[in-house]
Coordinates of C-alpha atoms in Angstrom, one line a residue:
Chain A
M282 CA -32.8 -54.4 143.3
L283 CA -29.4 -55.3 143.0
K284 CA -26.6 -52.6 143.8
I285 CA -23.1 -53.2 143.6
A286 CA -20.8 -49.7 144.6
D287 CA -22.6 -47.0 143.6
K288 CA -25.1 -49.3 140.6
T289 CA -28.8 -50.4 140.8
F290 CA -29.9 -53.3 138.8
E291 CA -33.3 -55.2 138.1
S292 CA -31.8 -58.5 136.2
R293 CA -29.1 -60.3 138.5
L294 CA -28.3 -61.5 134.9
F295 CA -24.5 -60.8 134.5
T296 CA -23.8 -61.4 130.5
G297 CA -20.3 -61.8 128.3
T298 CA -19.8 -60.6 125.0
G299 CA -17.3 -63.5 123.8
K300 CA -18.1 -67.2 121.4
F301 CA -20.8 -65.5 119.4
S302 CA -21.1 -66.2 115.5
S303 CA -21.0 -62.3 114.8
A304 CA -21.2 -59.3 117.1
A305 CA -25.4 -58.2 115.7
L306 CA -26.6 -61.5 117.4
M307 CA -24.1 -61.0 119.9
E308 CA -25.8 -57.8 120.6
E309 CA -29.3 -59.7 119.8
A310 CA -28.8 -62.2 122.6
L311 CA -28.0 -59.6 125.3
L312 CA -30.9 -58.0 124.5
A313 CA -33.3 -60.9 124.9
S314 CA -31.1 -61.8 128.1
G315 CA -32.3 -58.4 129.9
S316 CA -28.7 -58.0 130.8
E317 CA -27.5 -54.9 132.0
L318 CA -24.2 -55.0 132.7
V319 CA -21.9 -57.1 130.5
T320 CA -18.2 -57.8 130.6
V321 CA -16.9 -57.2 127.1
A322 CA -12.4 -58.9 126.9
L323 CA -9.8 -55.8 126.5
R324 CA -8.3 -57.5 124.1
R325 CA -10.9 -58.4 122.0
I326 CA -12.0 -54.6 121.8
N327 CA -9.9 -51.6 119.9
V328 CA -9.8 -48.6 122.1
N329 CA -8.7 -46.2 119.9
D330 CA -11.0 -47.3 117.6
A331 CA -14.8 -45.5 118.3
Q332 CA -16.3 -47.4 115.0
D333 CA -15.0 -50.7 117.1
D334 CA -17.3 -53.7 116.2
M335 CA -17.9 -54.8 119.2
L336 CA -18.4 -51.9 121.2
L337 CA -20.7 -50.7 118.7
H338 CA -23.0 -53.3 119.2
L339 CA -22.9 -52.7 122.8
K340 CA -24.0 -49.4 122.8
H341 CA -28.0 -49.2 125.2
P342 CA -28.4 -46.6 127.4
H343 CA -29.5 -49.8 130.0
I344 CA -25.9 -52.0 129.6
H345 CA -23.5 -50.8 131.7
L346 CA -19.8 -51.9 130.1
L347 CA -17.6 -54.3 132.8
P348 CA -13.8 -54.7 131.1
N349 CA -12.4 -57.4 131.4
T350 CA -8.8 -58.1 132.0
S351 CA -8.6 -61.8 130.7
G352 CA -5.4 -62.7 128.8
V353 CA -2.8 -60.5 131.4
R354 CA -1.0 -62.7 133.9
T355 CA 0.5 -60.8 136.4
A356 CA -0.5 -58.6 138.9
K357 CA 0.7 -56.4 137.6
E358 CA 0.1 -56.5 134.0
A359 CA -3.8 -56.4 135.4
V360 CA -3.1 -52.8 137.0
F361 CA -1.5 -51.9 133.7
A362 CA -4.8 -53.1 131.7
A363 CA -7.1 -51.5 134.3
Q364 CA -5.5 -48.2 133.9
L365 CA -6.1 -48.6 129.7
A366 CA -9.6 -49.5 130.5
R367 CA -10.8 -46.5 132.7
E368 CA -9.3 -44.4 130.1
A369 CA -10.3 -45.7 126.7
L370 CA -14.1 -46.7 127.9
E371 CA -14.3 -44.2 130.6
T372 CA -15.5 -46.6 133.3
N373 CA -13.5 -47.6 136.8
W374 CA -15.1 -50.6 137.3
L375 CA -13.5 -53.8 136.3
K376 CA -14.1 -57.5 136.0
L377 CA -10.7 -58.6 137.3
E378 CA -9.5 -62.2 135.7
I379 CA -5.4 -63.6 136.2
H380 CA -5.6 -66.9 134.5
P381 CA -2.1 -67.6 134.6
D382 CA -3.2 -71.8 133.4
P383 CA -4.3 -71.2 129.3
K384 CA -5.4 -75.2 129.9
Y385 CA -8.3 -74.3 132.0
L386 CA -8.5 -70.9 132.8
L387 CA -8.3 -71.5 136.7
P388 CA -7.9 -67.9 138.5
D389 CA -4.7 -67.4 140.2
P390 CA -5.4 -66.2 143.8
I391 CA -2.4 -64.7 144.7
E392 CA -2.0 -62.3 141.9
T393 CA -5.5 -62.0 141.8
L394 CA -5.6 -60.4 145.3
K395 CA -2.3 -58.1 144.7
A396 CA -3.9 -56.8 142.4
A397 CA -7.5 -55.7 143.6
E398 CA -5.3 -54.4 147.1
E399 CA -3.5 -52.6 144.1
L400 CA -6.4 -51.3 142.1
A401 CA -8.6 -50.4 145.0
K402 CA -6.1 -48.0 146.4
L403 CA -6.2 -46.5 142.5
G404 CA -10.1 -46.6 143.2
F405 CA -11.8 -49.3 140.8
V406 CA -14.6 -50.7 141.3
I407 CA -13.1 -54.3 141.3
L408 CA -14.9 -57.8 141.2
P409 CA -12.8 -60.1 141.0
Y410 CA -12.9 -63.8 139.1
I411 CA -11.4 -66.4 141.9
H412 CA -11.9 -70.0 142.9
A413 CA -15.0 -70.3 144.9
D414 CA -12.8 -70.1 148.1
P415 CA -14.2 -68.9 151.2
V416 CA -11.4 -67.4 153.4
L417 CA -10.1 -65.9 149.4
C418 CA -13.5 -64.3 149.7
K419 CA -13.2 -62.7 152.6
R420 CA -9.5 -61.6 151.6
M421 CA -10.8 -59.9 149.1
E422 CA -13.5 -58.4 151.0
E423 CA -11.1 -56.9 153.6
A424 CA -8.9 -55.6 149.6
G425 CA -12.4 -53.2 149.1
V426 CA -13.7 -55.3 146.2
A427 CA -16.8 -54.2 145.2
A428 CA -18.2 -58.0 144.9
V429 CA -16.8 -61.6 144.9
M430 CA -17.0 -63.6 141.4
P431 CA -16.3 -67.1 142.5
L432 CA -16.8 -69.7 139.4
G433 CA -19.4 -72.8 139.1
S434 CA -16.7 -75.0 137.4
P435 CA -13.6 -74.1 135.3
I436 CA -14.6 -71.7 132.1
G437 CA -16.6 -72.3 129.1
S438 CA -17.1 -76.2 130.8
N439 CA -21.0 -75.5 131.2
K440 CA -20.8 -78.0 133.7
G441 CA -22.9 -76.7 136.9
L442 CA -22.3 -75.9 140.1
K443 CA -19.6 -77.9 141.0
T444 CA -18.2 -76.6 144.1
I445 CA -21.8 -75.6 145.9
D446 CA -20.9 -76.3 148.9
F447 CA -18.0 -73.9 149.3
L448 CA -20.4 -71.0 147.3
E449 CA -22.8 -71.5 149.9
I450 CA -20.6 -70.5 152.8
I451 CA -19.1 -67.9 150.7
I452 CA -22.8 -66.3 150.5
E453 CA -23.3 -67.6 153.9
Q454 CA -20.7 -65.1 155.1
S455 CA -20.2 -62.6 152.1
N456 CA -20.9 -59.0 153.0
V457 CA -20.7 -57.8 149.8
P458 CA -22.0 -59.1 146.5
V459 CA -21.6 -63.2 145.4
I460 CA -21.6 -63.8 141.2
V461 CA -21.4 -67.1 140.1
D462 CA -19.4 -66.8 137.7
A463 CA -17.8 -69.6 135.2
G464 CA -19.0 -73.1 134.3
I465 CA -23.0 -72.0 134.5
G466 CA -24.4 -74.2 131.9
S467 CA -28.3 -73.7 131.4
P468 CA -31.0 -72.4 133.5
S469 CA -31.5 -74.6 135.9
D470 CA -27.9 -74.2 137.3
A471 CA -28.7 -70.4 137.3
A472 CA -31.2 -70.8 138.9
K473 CA -29.8 -72.7 141.5
A474 CA -27.3 -70.4 141.9
M475 CA -30.1 -68.4 142.9
E476 CA -31.9 -70.7 144.8
I477 CA -29.2 -70.3 147.0
G478 CA -29.4 -67.0 147.8
A479 CA -26.3 -66.0 145.1
D480 CA -26.7 -61.9 144.6
A481 CA -26.1 -62.9 140.1
V482 CA -24.6 -64.9 137.7
L483 CA -22.6 -64.2 135.2
V484 CA -23.1 -66.2 131.6
N485 CA -21.4 -66.7 128.4
T486 CA -20.4 -69.6 127.1
A487 CA -23.7 -71.3 128.3
I488 CA -25.8 -68.4 125.6
A489 CA -23.1 -67.7 122.3
V490 CA -22.4 -71.8 121.9
A491 CA -26.6 -72.3 122.1
G492 CA -28.2 -73.8 118.9
D493 CA -30.5 -70.4 119.3
P494 CA -28.5 -67.7 121.3
V495 CA -31.3 -65.4 121.8
A496 CA -33.9 -68.2 122.8
M497 CA -31.5 -68.9 125.4
A498 CA -30.8 -65.7 126.6
E499 CA -34.7 -65.5 127.4
A500 CA -34.3 -68.8 129.1
F501 CA -31.4 -67.6 131.2
K502 CA -33.7 -64.6 131.9
M503 CA -36.3 -66.1 133.3
G504 CA -34.5 -69.1 135.2
V505 CA -32.4 -66.3 137.1
I506 CA -35.9 -64.7 138.0
A507 CA -37.4 -67.8 139.0
G508 CA -34.2 -69.0 140.9
R509 CA -34.1 -65.2 143.0
M510 CA -38.0 -65.6 143.7
A511 CA -37.6 -68.6 145.4
F512 CA -35.0 -67.7 147.4
E513 CA -36.7 -64.3 148.3
A514 CA -39.8 -66.7 149.0
R515 CA -38.1 -69.3 151.2
L516 CA -38.1 -72.6 150.2
G517 CA -39.4 -75.1 152.8
N518 CA -36.2 -76.8 154.1
Q519 CA -34.9 -80.2 153.3
E520 CA -35.7 -82.9 156.0
N521 CA -33.4 -85.4 157.5
F522 CA -35.8 -88.0 158.3
A523 CA -39.6 -88.4 157.8
V524 CA -42.1 -86.9 159.2
A525 CA -44.1 -89.5 159.8
S526 CA -48.5 -88.9 160.0
S527 CA -49.0 -91.3 162.5
P528 CA -46.1 -91.0 164.6
L529 CA -44.7 -94.0 166.8
T530 CA -44.1 -91.9 169.9
A531 CA -48.0 -90.3 169.6
F532 CA -49.4 -93.6 172.3
L533 CA -47.0 -91.0 174.9
D534 CA -49.9 -88.0 174.9
E535 CA -52.3 -90.7 175.4
L536 CA -50.7 -92.2 178.9
Chain B
M1489 CA 15.5 -82.4 131.7
S1490 CA 13.5 -81.6 127.7
F1491 CA 12.0 -83.5 125.4
K1492 CA 14.7 -84.7 124.5
D1493 CA 14.8 -87.4 126.9
K1494 CA 11.6 -88.1 126.5
F1495 CA 11.8 -88.7 122.8
E1496 CA 15.1 -90.9 123.2
A1497 CA 12.9 -93.6 125.0
Y1498 CA 10.5 -93.8 122.0
D1499 CA 11.3 -96.2 118.8
W1500 CA 10.0 -94.9 115.6
E1501 CA 9.6 -98.4 114.1
E1502 CA 7.6 -99.1 117.3
V1503 CA 5.6 -96.3 117.1
K1504 CA 4.6 -96.9 113.8
V1505 CA 2.9 -100.6 114.1
S1506 CA 1.6 -100.0 117.5
I1507 CA -0.5 -97.1 115.4
Y1508 CA -1.0 -99.5 112.6
S1509 CA -2.4 -102.1 114.7
K1510 CA -5.2 -100.0 116.5
T1511 CA -8.2 -101.5 116.0
A1512 CA -12.4 -100.7 115.5
Q1513 CA -12.8 -101.5 119.5
D1514 CA -9.6 -99.3 120.1
V1515 CA -10.9 -96.2 118.3
L1516 CA -14.3 -96.1 120.0
N1517 CA -12.8 -96.7 123.5
A1518 CA -10.8 -93.4 122.5
L1519 CA -14.7 -91.8 121.0
L1520 CA -15.8 -92.3 124.8
A1521 CA -13.6 -92.3 126.6
Q1522 CA -13.6 -89.0 129.4
K1523 CA -9.8 -88.5 129.2
R1524 CA -7.8 -89.4 126.4
T1525 CA -4.3 -91.2 126.2
L1526 CA -1.8 -90.9 123.5
E1527 CA -2.8 -94.0 122.8
D1528 CA -6.3 -93.2 122.5
F1529 CA -4.6 -90.5 119.8
K1530 CA -3.1 -93.4 118.2
A1531 CA -6.2 -94.9 117.4
L1532 CA -7.6 -91.9 116.4
I1533 CA -5.0 -91.2 114.0
S1534 CA -4.5 -95.1 112.5
P1535 CA -6.3 -96.7 109.2
A1536 CA -9.1 -98.1 111.7
A1537 CA -9.8 -94.5 112.7
S1538 CA -10.7 -93.5 108.7
H1539 CA -14.1 -95.5 108.6
F1540 CA -15.2 -93.2 112.2
L1541 CA -14.4 -89.9 110.4
E1542 CA -18.0 -88.4 111.0
P1543 CA -18.6 -89.7 114.2
M1544 CA -15.0 -87.7 115.3
A1545 CA -15.9 -84.9 112.8
Q1546 CA -19.1 -84.3 115.1
L1547 CA -17.3 -84.3 118.4
S1548 CA -14.4 -82.3 116.6
R1549 CA -17.0 -80.0 116.2
K1550 CA -18.5 -79.8 119.2
L1551 CA -15.0 -79.3 121.6
T1552 CA -13.6 -76.6 119.1
Q1553 CA -17.2 -74.6 119.4
K1554 CA -17.8 -75.2 123.7
R1555 CA -13.8 -73.8 123.7
F1556 CA -13.5 -70.9 121.2
G1557 CA -17.5 -70.2 119.9
K1558 CA -17.7 -69.9 116.5
T1559 CA -15.0 -67.2 116.2
L1560 CA -12.1 -67.6 113.6
Q1561 CA -9.1 -66.2 114.2
M1562 CA -7.4 -64.3 111.2
Y1563 CA -3.5 -63.9 110.5
I1564 CA -0.8 -63.0 107.7
P1565 CA 2.6 -63.4 107.5
L1566 CA 4.7 -60.8 106.3
Y1567 CA 8.1 -62.2 104.8
L1568 CA 11.0 -60.1 105.7
S1569 CA 14.4 -62.3 104.2
N1570 CA 14.5 -65.0 101.7
E1571 CA 18.2 -65.5 102.5
C1572 CA 19.0 -68.6 104.0
T1573 CA 22.1 -70.6 104.9
N1574 CA 20.4 -74.1 104.7
I1575 CA 20.4 -76.6 102.3
C1576 CA 16.4 -78.1 102.7
T1577 CA 15.3 -80.3 100.0
Y1578 CA 11.4 -79.1 100.4
C1579 CA 11.8 -75.3 100.6
G1580 CA 12.4 -72.6 98.1
F1581 CA 14.5 -70.1 100.2
S1582 CA 16.8 -73.3 100.0
L1583 CA 20.8 -72.1 99.8
D1584 CA 21.1 -74.4 96.6
N1585 CA 17.8 -72.7 95.2
K1586 CA 19.6 -69.8 92.9
V1587 CA 17.1 -67.3 93.2
R1588 CA 18.0 -63.3 94.1
R1589 CA 18.4 -63.1 97.7
K1590 CA 16.5 -60.6 99.8
T1591 CA 15.9 -58.7 103.2
L1592 CA 14.2 -56.2 103.8
S1593 CA 15.0 -52.7 105.1
R1594 CA 13.3 -50.5 107.3
E1595 CA 11.0 -48.4 104.8
E1596 CA 10.5 -51.3 102.7
I1597 CA 8.8 -53.6 105.9
L1598 CA 7.1 -49.9 106.9
R1599 CA 5.7 -50.1 102.9
E1600 CA 4.4 -53.9 103.1
V1601 CA 3.0 -53.0 106.3
N1602 CA 1.0 -50.4 105.4
V1603 CA -0.5 -52.7 103.0
I1604 CA -1.1 -55.3 105.6
K1605 CA -3.2 -52.6 108.0
S1606 CA -5.0 -51.7 104.8
L1607 CA -6.7 -55.3 104.6
G1608 CA -7.9 -55.1 107.9
Y1609 CA -5.2 -57.2 110.4
D1610 CA -3.7 -56.6 113.3
H1611 CA -2.1 -60.5 114.1
V1612 CA 1.3 -60.6 112.3
L1613 CA 3.7 -63.3 111.3
L1614 CA 7.2 -62.2 110.8
V1615 CA 8.7 -64.9 108.8
T1616 CA 12.8 -65.1 107.3
G1617 CA 15.3 -68.5 106.0
E1618 CA 18.1 -68.6 108.2
A1619 CA 20.8 -66.6 107.8
N1620 CA 22.6 -65.2 111.3
Q1621 CA 25.2 -62.9 109.4
T1622 CA 22.1 -60.9 107.9
V1623 CA 18.7 -62.0 110.1
H1624 CA 19.5 -62.1 113.5
T1625 CA 18.4 -61.0 116.4
T1626 CA 19.6 -57.4 116.7
Y1627 CA 17.5 -57.5 113.2
F1628 CA 14.5 -58.8 114.9
K1629 CA 14.8 -56.7 117.7
E1630 CA 14.8 -53.7 115.5
V1631 CA 12.1 -55.2 113.3
I1632 CA 9.1 -55.9 116.4
E1633 CA 10.8 -52.6 118.1
L1634 CA 10.1 -50.9 114.7
I1635 CA 6.0 -52.3 113.7
R1636 CA 5.0 -53.0 117.3
P1637 CA 3.0 -49.9 117.1
Y1638 CA 0.7 -51.1 114.5
F1639 CA 0.0 -54.7 115.5
S1640 CA -1.4 -55.9 118.9
Q1641 CA 0.0 -59.3 118.0
I1642 CA 3.7 -59.9 116.6
S1643 CA 4.4 -64.0 116.4
M1644 CA 7.5 -65.2 114.6
E1645 CA 8.4 -68.3 112.8
V1646 CA 11.9 -68.3 112.2
Q1647 CA 14.7 -69.9 112.8
P1648 CA 15.7 -71.4 116.5
L1649 CA 17.6 -69.1 119.2
E1650 CA 19.2 -69.3 122.0
T1651 CA 17.0 -68.6 125.9
A1652 CA 18.1 -65.3 126.4
E1653 CA 17.7 -64.2 122.4
Y1654 CA 14.0 -65.1 122.4
E1655 CA 13.5 -63.4 126.5
E1656 CA 14.5 -60.2 124.9
L1657 CA 12.3 -60.8 122.0
I1658 CA 9.4 -61.5 124.6
A1659 CA 10.5 -58.3 126.4
L1660 CA 9.8 -56.1 122.9
G1661 CA 6.7 -57.6 122.4
L1662 CA 7.1 -61.0 120.4
Y1663 CA 3.5 -63.1 121.8
S1664 CA 4.5 -65.8 120.1
V1665 CA 7.1 -68.1 118.3
L1666 CA 6.2 -70.6 115.4
I1667 CA 8.7 -73.3 115.4
Y1668 CA 7.9 -77.2 113.3
Q1669 CA 9.8 -80.2 113.8
E1670 CA 9.7 -80.8 110.3
T1671 CA 10.5 -84.4 110.8
Y1672 CA 10.5 -86.5 113.9
H1673 CA 12.3 -89.2 112.3
K1674 CA 16.6 -88.1 112.8
E1675 CA 17.1 -90.2 109.7
D1676 CA 15.2 -88.5 107.6
Y1677 CA 15.4 -84.8 109.2
K1678 CA 19.0 -85.3 108.2
K1679 CA 18.8 -86.5 105.0
H1680 CA 16.8 -83.7 104.3
H1681 CA 18.7 -81.4 106.0
P1682 CA 22.0 -81.8 105.1
K1683 CA 23.6 -78.1 105.3
G1684 CA 23.4 -75.6 107.5
K1685 CA 22.8 -75.0 111.1
K1686 CA 19.3 -76.6 110.8
S1687 CA 20.7 -79.8 110.0
N1688 CA 21.5 -80.3 113.6
F1689 CA 18.0 -82.4 114.7
D1690 CA 18.6 -82.4 118.7
Y1691 CA 18.8 -78.5 118.3
R1692 CA 16.0 -77.7 116.3
L1693 CA 14.4 -80.7 118.8
E1694 CA 15.1 -78.7 122.1
T1695 CA 14.0 -75.0 121.0
P1696 CA 10.2 -75.2 122.6
D1697 CA 12.0 -76.3 126.1
R1698 CA 14.1 -72.8 125.3
L1699 CA 11.1 -70.7 124.4
G1700 CA 9.3 -71.8 127.0
Q1701 CA 12.6 -71.2 129.1
A1702 CA 12.0 -68.2 128.1
G1703 CA 8.4 -67.2 128.8
I1704 CA 6.9 -67.0 125.4
L1705 CA 3.3 -66.8 125.8
K1706 CA 2.8 -69.4 122.6
M1707 CA 4.4 -71.6 120.3
G1708 CA 3.6 -73.3 117.4
L1709 CA 4.3 -76.8 116.8
G1710 CA 4.3 -79.0 114.3
V1711 CA 5.4 -81.2 111.2
L1712 CA 5.9 -80.6 107.2
I1713 CA 3.1 -83.5 105.9
G1714 CA 4.8 -85.2 102.9
L1715 CA 8.3 -86.2 104.4
E1716 CA 7.7 -88.8 106.4
D1717 CA 5.0 -91.2 107.5
W1718 CA 2.0 -88.5 108.4
R1719 CA 0.8 -90.8 111.0
T1720 CA 3.9 -91.0 113.0
D1721 CA 5.1 -87.3 113.0
S1722 CA 1.7 -86.9 114.3
F1723 CA 2.1 -88.8 117.2
F1724 CA 5.3 -87.3 118.1
T1725 CA 3.8 -84.6 117.7
A1726 CA 1.2 -84.5 120.5
A1727 CA 3.9 -86.5 122.7
H1728 CA 5.6 -83.7 122.8
L1729 CA 2.5 -81.0 123.1
Q1730 CA 1.7 -82.8 125.5
Y1731 CA 5.0 -82.6 127.6
L1732 CA 5.7 -78.9 127.1
E1733 CA 1.6 -78.1 127.8
R1734 CA 2.7 -80.1 131.7
T1735 CA 5.8 -78.7 132.3
Y1736 CA 5.4 -74.7 130.5
W1737 CA 2.0 -74.5 131.6
Q1738 CA 1.4 -70.9 131.5
T1739 CA 2.5 -70.7 127.8
R1740 CA -0.5 -71.6 124.6
Y1741 CA 0.2 -74.2 122.3
S1742 CA -1.3 -74.0 118.5
L1743 CA -0.5 -76.3 115.7
S1744 CA -0.3 -76.2 111.8
F1745 CA -0.4 -79.3 109.6
P1746 CA 1.8 -77.5 106.3
R1747 CA 1.7 -80.0 103.6
L1748 CA 4.2 -80.3 101.1
R1749 CA 3.1 -77.8 98.2
P1750 CA 5.2 -77.6 95.1
F1751 CA 8.2 -74.4 95.6
S1752 CA 10.9 -73.9 92.7
G1753 CA 13.1 -77.0 92.8
G1754 CA 11.2 -78.5 94.4
L1755 CA 10.9 -81.7 95.8
E1756 CA 7.7 -84.6 95.5
P1757 CA 6.4 -85.7 98.6
K1758 CA 8.3 -89.0 99.9
V1759 CA 4.2 -89.6 101.6
E1760 CA 0.7 -88.2 100.2
M1761 CA -1.9 -87.5 102.7
T1762 CA -5.1 -86.9 101.3
D1763 CA -7.8 -84.4 102.2
R1764 CA -10.0 -87.6 104.2
E1765 CA -6.8 -88.1 106.1
L1766 CA -5.9 -84.1 107.4
V1767 CA -9.6 -84.0 108.2
Q1768 CA -8.6 -87.0 109.8
L1769 CA -5.6 -85.8 111.8
I1770 CA -7.2 -82.8 112.5
C1771 CA -10.4 -84.6 114.2
A1772 CA -7.6 -86.3 116.3
Y1773 CA -6.2 -83.4 117.8
R1774 CA -8.9 -81.9 118.6
I1775 CA -10.8 -84.5 120.5
M1776 CA -7.2 -85.7 122.7
N1777 CA -6.4 -82.0 123.0
E1778 CA -9.6 -78.9 123.6
E1779 CA -7.8 -76.3 124.1
V1780 CA -5.6 -76.3 121.6
E1781 CA -5.0 -73.6 118.8
I1782 CA -5.2 -74.9 115.1
S1783 CA -4.3 -72.9 111.9
L1784 CA -4.9 -73.5 109.0
S1785 CA -3.1 -71.9 106.0
T1786 CA -3.5 -70.6 102.5
R1787 CA -1.4 -74.2 101.2
E1788 CA -4.8 -75.8 101.4
S1789 CA -7.2 -75.1 98.6
E1790 CA -10.4 -72.9 98.9
Q1791 CA -13.3 -75.3 99.0
F1792 CA -11.1 -77.8 101.8
R1793 CA -10.7 -74.1 104.0
D1794 CA -14.1 -73.2 103.3
H1795 CA -15.7 -77.0 105.2
C1796 CA -12.6 -77.4 108.0
I1797 CA -12.8 -74.1 109.4
Q1798 CA -16.4 -75.7 111.3
L1799 CA -14.3 -79.1 111.6
G1800 CA -11.5 -78.1 114.5
V1801 CA -9.7 -75.0 112.9
T1802 CA -8.9 -71.5 114.6
S1803 CA -7.3 -69.4 112.7
I1804 CA -6.7 -68.7 109.5
S1805 CA -4.7 -67.1 106.9
A1806 CA -5.8 -64.9 104.3
G1807 CA -4.4 -62.6 101.4
S1808 CA -1.2 -64.4 101.7
K1809 CA 2.4 -63.3 100.0
T1810 CA 5.1 -66.1 100.9
N1811 CA 8.0 -63.7 99.0
P1812 CA 9.7 -60.5 101.2
G1813 CA 8.7 -57.9 99.8
G1814 CA 5.1 -59.3 98.3
Y1815 CA 3.0 -57.0 99.2
A1816 CA 4.5 -53.4 98.4
V1817 CA 7.6 -53.8 97.6
E1818 CA 8.3 -56.3 95.1
P1819 CA 5.6 -58.8 94.5
E1820 CA 6.9 -60.7 91.8
S1821 CA 9.6 -62.0 93.9
L1822 CA 10.1 -65.4 94.5
E1823 CA 7.7 -67.8 97.0
Q1824 CA 8.5 -69.8 99.4
F1825 CA 5.9 -72.2 98.1
E1826 CA 3.0 -71.0 96.1
I1827 CA -1.1 -70.7 97.9
S1828 CA -3.5 -72.3 96.9
D1829 CA -6.1 -70.1 98.1
E1830 CA -5.7 -66.9 96.7
R1831 CA -9.4 -65.3 97.5
S1832 CA -7.9 -61.9 99.4
P1833 CA -8.8 -61.1 103.0
A1834 CA -12.4 -58.7 102.5
Q1835 CA -13.8 -62.6 100.6
I1836 CA -12.4 -65.1 103.6
A1837 CA -13.9 -62.3 105.8
A1838 CA -17.1 -63.1 104.2
M1839 CA -16.8 -66.8 103.5
I1840 CA -16.1 -67.5 107.3
R1841 CA -19.5 -65.0 108.1
E1842 CA -21.7 -66.6 105.8
R1843 CA -20.7 -70.1 107.3
G1844 CA -21.8 -68.6 110.5
Y1845 CA -18.7 -67.7 112.3
E1846 CA -17.1 -64.4 113.5
P1847 CA -13.5 -63.3 111.5
V1848 CA -11.5 -61.8 114.7
W1849 CA -9.0 -59.3 113.6
K1850 CA -8.4 -58.5 117.4
D1851 CA -7.5 -60.9 120.2
W1852 CA -4.7 -59.6 122.4
D1853 CA -3.4 -56.3 123.3
A1854 CA 0.1 -55.3 123.7
V1855 CA -0.5 -53.2 126.7
F1856 CA -0.6 -56.6 128.5
K1857 CA 3.1 -56.2 128.9
P1858 CA 4.0 -53.2 130.0

């Protein structure tokens, strides 16, 4: 079981809601994924409409909503959006994302840290989307975030764990759950992230744009389970030298 | 430094010859490249690339779905005024076109808004001619303040303004500005705009720089297809886009490719662009730039739009009226141009769903600009 702030999760696969061809297909895929934490972009929903199509399709007892601030470019805008989300969706959980760069959507570390410090004081459970920067993750931890969400590669790129060396350092050093977010392109990427000790992964594009999003969601579900099992079972050590069956130095024992 | 400096380093005829001399091998190289340059773009829009339309379309669709998923943004224009002090040879609002002029009042705007909202829209594009005595920044400020409660995204397609004016409007909630160069052919530009402020080519060319400096969230670029050689004009659009992306890196960009349409007192296009060529251009832009938004208006035919939504287009209008008051106040007044796809927004949304895409009515929130 994974615990973040006051919630526990059986599934370590978190999912996004963008890019699906319909809200119904999104719902079907999310149910197949088994995900219990689903992020939803504030800019895509109408918070004043109880009949908002996307929100209606996310109404399941096991699904917790994680509103995100995608679209904001500064800490000030993020704080404003977070307050709106808390009021409208009745949750103090927030995926904090500030990416002023519309091309690669890379997170702004300075504004994100500023926003995290401010939002922690306001009582939010903050999950910040950040670059795979080990020092920044420690600074986020000090700011009071509930987890960190370093990227595997640029968002939506499906390029996998390009930042793996830094993810390993982050996982080694972190006192809060580490959720690998962005760039995970296949169930094997997700499994790899879990094998190196990530607490969870967040996947959107790889499921939403798959030929069969529902089947892909299930494949990710299994990939995450397999990766976590492998981590818990403790993978055998990799060796940088051969362990020969007839050691060259065995003769020393006979002397 | 503005795009004008870069633009002046080019020679129109040299660029044109360079595009038309690209070979099939150049096109293949462009298709296989990891990172594409403006030379690759020239190859993709060249006549040589017309034999690669299907692989271009396949790649364009793949790149579009990776970035945008299977979604299409919905938007609708709200024409506020047809008053204009410019003469443009291709436009129904041209000063020398003897039609009744109208600028909507606050009450009339709200009547129009009422109809637009009933169609399901949450994104609106405000359109005017250029008449600085009546349709000026003060008027735009009043309109934005008036309609902001009804829309989560407000865009504008009006005359070029000064940086400080854009800053004022952005502060009030303006999200994006569309500013089309019409043509990058400086001499022909002057022929098509003989009178009025719009005849200043350089002022228009530097408008995206002023928008970028003002911190606009999104800007739309494009040329009017039909005025000049579309391949050369499109190269300059791509060069302009590349410069802007690198300079104003926090701004999003969109492109559109209006083809000259019939209108009252209209000009015959100098250059015809076939449907195949428009598909080639859409795919070329997408292959060159995975992030740019591409929009298709109701100028295009039903059948063409139905197929284009899976080729690279990311936003689409429906139910558009191109005359001030067209939705409720004066449905029969003069249009800026004739629309080609007359289906209702609900019909278009149904078509989008039938093709496996989701129509998106809201993709922004005004709360992001407190």
